[in-house]
Amino acid sequence: GPPPTGGDVNHGAALNGIVWAFAGLSTLILCLRYYTRWSLTRNLGWDDAIMGFSIMLLYIQSSMVSVAISYGLARHQYYLPLSHVSNVVKWQLLSEPFAIFGTTVPKIAITMLLVKIMGPSKHGVIWLWSLNILLNAISIVCLITAFVQCTPVSAYWTHMGTCWAPQIVANLAITQGAISSFTDFALALFPVPIIWNLQMALGKKIAVCLLMGLGCFAGISAIIRTTKLAKLTAQSDYPWETWTLVLWVAIETNIIIICACIPSLRPLFRTWLGKS
């Protein structure tokens, strides 16, 4: 076919830079969380271990994105050798488990924090855990279908074998994205009425509600990521069509990690600001 309009545009370096800049920011904020929990409040818990696992998933996912970029992700297929296109598709598929669970695992840590804050509100606790279970169940289904959609698995990037209609996997991924986004908003907004009814100063209530409400940004990025998922069915220019999806997956994953850490930093902020 004719060359793409605009020529051999390459957003690879920019994509790589954004992915790793976000990963660096997440790492910094996670380190501050550990410092706060270890030195100031001395209450390291299971949720901190879960956040450590989350950042490992993030590093693996980001590294695989870098490999895909080295083969031509964020460039037009027209300018790439076929072997490179296959490698972009392969590394994107291999990064999928880390991308999916990179966004679901930190939500478990956020839920654990909310359960601590809410105390004995049984209905709320059951509801939040049910959302997490539903999200992880659909995520596991997504993951399995990603790897069984082609026989053999390598047919996904070599086109030598049989595969399901790409729409099946895309629709599942869109369902997972919708539930993921809903969970982000639920985790961000659910504690607001509870915190509002606590006996504390108004300014403090507003500050805590705003900190918990940061999760809305994760919800928004999940919505944007979900709108890009239809690109997974791209047949003609996959390395170019999917790079914005990869970008938004990275942004969403990092925002969730950051949102999961920031509420734990209140004692640190207080120390820095020098008031109780």
Coordinates of C-alpha atoms in Angstrom, one line a residue:
G1 CA 0.0 0.0 0.0
P2 CA 1.0 3.7 -0.1
P3 CA 3.2 5.0 2.7
P4 CA 1.4 6.6 5.7
T5 CA 0.8 10.3 5.6
G6 CA 3.4 12.1 7.6
G7 CA 6.2 9.6 6.9
D8 CA 8.1 7.5 9.4
V9 CA 6.9 9.1 12.6
N10 CA 8.4 7.6 15.7
H11 CA 6.9 8.2 19.1
G12 CA 9.0 5.4 20.7
A13 CA 11.5 7.6 22.6
A14 CA 8.8 9.8 24.0
L15 CA 6.7 6.8 25.0
N16 CA 9.7 5.2 26.7
G17 CA 10.6 8.4 28.5
I18 CA 7.0 8.8 29.8
V19 CA 6.8 5.2 30.9
W20 CA 10.0 5.4 32.9
A21 CA 9.5 8.9 34.3
F22 CA 6.2 7.7 35.8
A23 CA 7.8 4.5 37.1
G24 CA 10.4 6.7 38.8
L25 CA 7.8 8.9 40.4
S26 CA 5.9 5.9 41.6
T27 CA 9.1 4.4 43.1
L28 CA 9.8 7.7 44.9
I29 CA 6.4 7.9 46.4
L30 CA 6.4 4.2 47.4
C31 CA 9.8 4.8 49.1
L32 CA 8.3 7.7 51.0
R33 CA 5.4 5.5 52.1
Y34 CA 7.8 2.8 53.4
Y35 CA 9.8 5.5 55.2
T36 CA 6.6 6.9 56.8
R37 CA 5.4 3.4 57.8
W38 CA 8.8 2.2 59.0
S39 CA 10.3 5.3 60.7
L40 CA 7.4 7.5 61.7
T41 CA 4.3 5.3 62.4
R42 CA 6.1 2.0 62.8
N43 CA 3.2 0.0 61.3
L44 CA 4.4 -1.8 58.2
G45 CA 1.6 -4.1 57.1
W46 CA 0.5 -6.6 54.5
D47 CA -0.7 -3.7 52.3
D48 CA 2.9 -2.5 52.1
A49 CA 4.0 -5.9 50.9
I50 CA 1.2 -5.8 48.3
M51 CA 2.5 -2.4 47.1
G52 CA 6.0 -3.8 46.8
F53 CA 4.6 -6.6 44.6
S54 CA 2.7 -3.9 42.5
I55 CA 5.9 -2.0 41.8
M56 CA 7.6 -5.2 40.7
L57 CA 4.7 -5.8 38.2
L58 CA 5.2 -2.2 37.0
Y59 CA 8.9 -2.7 36.4
I60 CA 8.4 -5.9 34.4
Q61 CA 5.6 -4.3 32.4
S62 CA 7.6 -1.2 31.7
S63 CA 10.7 -3.3 30.6
M64 CA 8.6 -5.3 28.2
V65 CA 7.2 -2.0 26.7
S66 CA 10.8 -0.8 26.2
V67 CA 11.6 -4.1 24.4
A68 CA 8.5 -3.6 22.2
I69 CA 9.6 0.0 21.5
S70 CA 13.1 -1.3 20.4
Y71 CA 11.3 -3.3 17.8
G72 CA 9.2 -0.4 16.5
L73 CA 6.2 0.1 18.8
A74 CA 4.9 3.7 18.1
R75 CA 6.1 3.6 14.5
H76 CA 4.2 2.7 11.3
Q77 CA 4.3 -0.9 10.3
Y78 CA 5.0 0.2 6.7
Y79 CA 8.6 1.1 7.8
L80 CA 9.3 -2.1 9.9
P81 CA 10.6 -5.5 8.8
L82 CA 7.9 -8.2 9.4
S83 CA 10.1 -9.8 12.1
H84 CA 10.0 -6.5 14.1
V85 CA 6.2 -6.3 13.8
S86 CA 5.9 -9.9 15.1
N87 CA 8.1 -8.9 18.0
V88 CA 6.1 -5.8 18.9
V89 CA 2.9 -8.0 18.9
K90 CA 4.7 -10.8 20.9
W91 CA 6.1 -8.4 23.6
Q92 CA 2.7 -6.6 24.0
L93 CA 1.0 -10.0 24.6
L94 CA 3.7 -11.1 27.1
S95 CA 3.3 -7.8 29.0
E96 CA -0.5 -8.3 29.3
P97 CA -0.5 -10.2 32.6
F98 CA 1.7 -7.5 34.2
A99 CA -0.4 -4.7 32.8
I100 CA -3.7 -6.3 34.0
F101 CA -2.6 -7.2 37.5
G102 CA -0.5 -4.0 37.8
T103 CA -3.9 -2.2 37.9
T104 CA -5.8 -4.7 40.1
V105 CA -3.2 -5.6 42.8
P106 CA -2.8 -2.0 44.2
K107 CA -6.6 -1.8 44.6
I108 CA -6.3 -4.6 47.2
A109 CA -4.0 -2.4 49.3
I110 CA -6.3 0.5 49.0
T111 CA -9.2 -1.7 50.1
M112 CA -7.2 -2.9 53.1
L113 CA -6.6 0.8 54.1
L114 CA -10.3 1.6 53.7
V115 CA -11.3 -1.4 55.8
K116 CA -9.0 -0.1 58.6
I117 CA -10.5 3.4 58.4
M118 CA -14.2 2.2 58.2
G119 CA -13.9 -0.1 61.1
P120 CA -17.0 -2.1 61.8
S121 CA -19.2 -1.0 58.8
K122 CA -19.8 -4.6 57.7
H123 CA -21.8 -3.9 54.6
G124 CA -19.2 -1.5 53.2
V125 CA -16.4 -4.0 53.8
I126 CA -18.3 -6.8 52.1
W127 CA -19.2 -4.6 49.2
L128 CA -15.6 -3.4 48.6
W129 CA -14.1 -6.9 48.8
S130 CA -16.9 -8.2 46.4
L131 CA -15.8 -5.6 43.9
N132 CA -12.2 -6.6 44.2
I133 CA -13.1 -10.3 43.8
L134 CA -15.2 -9.5 40.7
L135 CA -12.4 -7.4 39.2
N136 CA -9.8 -10.1 39.8
A137 CA -12.0 -12.9 38.5
I138 CA -12.7 -11.0 35.2
S139 CA -9.0 -10.1 35.0
I140 CA -8.0 -13.8 35.3
V141 CA -10.5 -14.7 32.5
C142 CA -9.0 -11.9 30.3
L143 CA -5.6 -13.3 30.9
I144 CA -6.5 -16.9 30.1
T145 CA -8.3 -15.8 26.9
A146 CA -5.3 -13.7 25.8
F147 CA -3.1 -16.8 25.9
V148 CA -5.6 -19.4 24.6
Q149 CA -7.1 -17.3 21.8
C150 CA -4.5 -18.7 19.3
T151 CA -3.4 -22.3 18.7
P152 CA -0.5 -22.4 19.0
V153 CA 0.0 -19.3 21.2
S154 CA 2.7 -18.1 18.8
A155 CA 0.1 -17.8 16.0
Y156 CA -0.9 -14.5 17.7
W157 CA 2.3 -12.9 16.4
T158 CA 3.3 -15.3 13.5
H159 CA -0.2 -15.7 12.0
M160 CA 0.7 -19.4 11.5
G161 CA -2.2 -21.2 13.2
T162 CA -5.8 -20.5 14.1
C163 CA -7.1 -17.6 16.3
W164 CA -10.5 -16.6 17.6
A165 CA -12.1 -13.4 16.3
P166 CA -10.1 -10.5 17.8
Q167 CA -13.4 -8.9 18.9
I168 CA -14.0 -11.6 21.5
V169 CA -10.8 -10.7 23.4
A170 CA -11.2 -7.0 22.9
N171 CA -14.8 -7.1 24.3
L172 CA -13.6 -9.0 27.4
A173 CA -10.8 -6.4 27.9
I174 CA -13.3 -3.6 27.6
T175 CA -15.5 -5.3 30.2
Q176 CA -12.5 -5.6 32.5
G177 CA -11.6 -2.0 31.9
A178 CA -15.1 -0.8 32.8
I179 CA -15.2 -2.8 36.0
S180 CA -11.7 -1.5 36.9
S181 CA -12.7 2.1 36.3
F182 CA -15.9 1.6 38.4
T183 CA -13.8 0.1 41.2
D184 CA -11.4 3.1 41.1
F185 CA -14.3 5.5 41.6
A186 CA -15.9 3.3 44.3
L187 CA -12.6 3.2 46.3
A188 CA -12.1 6.9 45.9
L189 CA -15.7 8.1 46.8
F190 CA -17.0 5.4 49.2
P191 CA -15.0 6.6 52.2
V192 CA -16.1 10.3 51.8
P193 CA -19.4 10.1 53.8
I194 CA -17.8 7.9 56.4
I195 CA -14.9 10.4 56.9
W196 CA -17.4 13.3 56.8
N197 CA -19.2 11.8 59.9
L198 CA -16.0 11.3 61.9
Q199 CA -15.2 13.7 64.8
M200 CA -12.4 15.8 63.4
A201 CA -11.8 19.3 62.3
L202 CA -13.5 20.4 59.0
G203 CA -10.1 21.3 57.3
K204 CA -8.8 17.8 58.2
K205 CA -11.9 16.1 56.9
I206 CA -11.6 18.0 53.6
A207 CA -7.9 17.1 53.3
V208 CA -8.5 13.4 54.0
C209 CA -11.4 13.3 51.5
L210 CA -9.3 14.9 48.8
L211 CA -6.4 12.4 49.4
M212 CA -8.8 9.5 49.2
G213 CA -10.5 11.1 46.2
L214 CA -7.3 11.1 44.1
G215 CA -8.4 7.6 43.0
C216 CA -10.8 9.4 40.7
F217 CA -7.8 10.2 38.5
A218 CA -7.1 6.5 38.2
G219 CA -10.8 6.0 37.2
I220 CA -10.5 8.6 34.5
S221 CA -7.3 7.1 33.1
A222 CA -9.0 3.6 33.2
I223 CA -11.9 5.1 31.1
I224 CA -9.4 6.5 28.6
R225 CA -7.5 3.2 28.5
T226 CA -10.8 1.3 27.9
T227 CA -11.7 3.6 25.0
K228 CA -8.4 2.6 23.3
L229 CA -8.9 -1.1 23.8
A230 CA -10.7 -1.5 20.4
K231 CA -7.3 -0.8 18.9
L232 CA -6.3 -4.4 19.9
T233 CA -8.2 -5.6 16.9
A234 CA -6.0 -3.5 14.6
Q235 CA -4.7 -5.7 11.7
S236 CA -3.1 -3.2 9.3
D237 CA -0.8 -1.0 11.5
Y238 CA -0.6 -2.6 14.9
P239 CA 2.6 -1.0 16.2
W240 CA 1.2 2.4 15.4
E241 CA -2.4 1.8 16.4
T242 CA -1.7 0.5 19.9
W243 CA 0.9 2.9 21.2
T244 CA -1.6 5.2 22.8
L245 CA -3.2 2.2 24.6
V246 CA 0.2 1.3 26.0
L247 CA 0.7 4.9 27.1
W248 CA -2.6 4.9 29.0
V249 CA -2.1 1.5 30.6
A250 CA 1.2 2.9 32.0
I251 CA -0.4 6.1 33.2
E252 CA -3.2 4.3 34.8
T253 CA -1.0 1.8 36.6
N254 CA 1.3 4.5 38.0
I255 CA -1.6 6.7 39.1
I256 CA -3.1 3.8 41.0
I257 CA 0.2 3.1 42.8
I258 CA 0.6 6.8 43.6
C259 CA -3.0 7.0 44.9
A260 CA -2.5 3.9 47.0
C261 CA 0.5 5.5 48.7
I262 CA -0.4 9.1 49.2
P263 CA -3.0 8.7 52.0
S264 CA -0.3 6.9 54.0
L265 CA 2.0 9.9 53.8
R266 CA -0.1 12.2 56.0
P267 CA 2.3 11.8 59.1
L268 CA 5.2 12.7 56.8
F269 CA 3.4 15.8 55.5
R270 CA 2.7 16.8 59.1
T271 CA 6.3 16.3 60.1
W272 CA 7.5 18.5 57.1
L273 CA 4.9 21.2 57.8
G274 CA 5.9 21.0 61.5
K275 CA 2.4 20.9 62.9
S276 CA 0.1 18.2 64.3

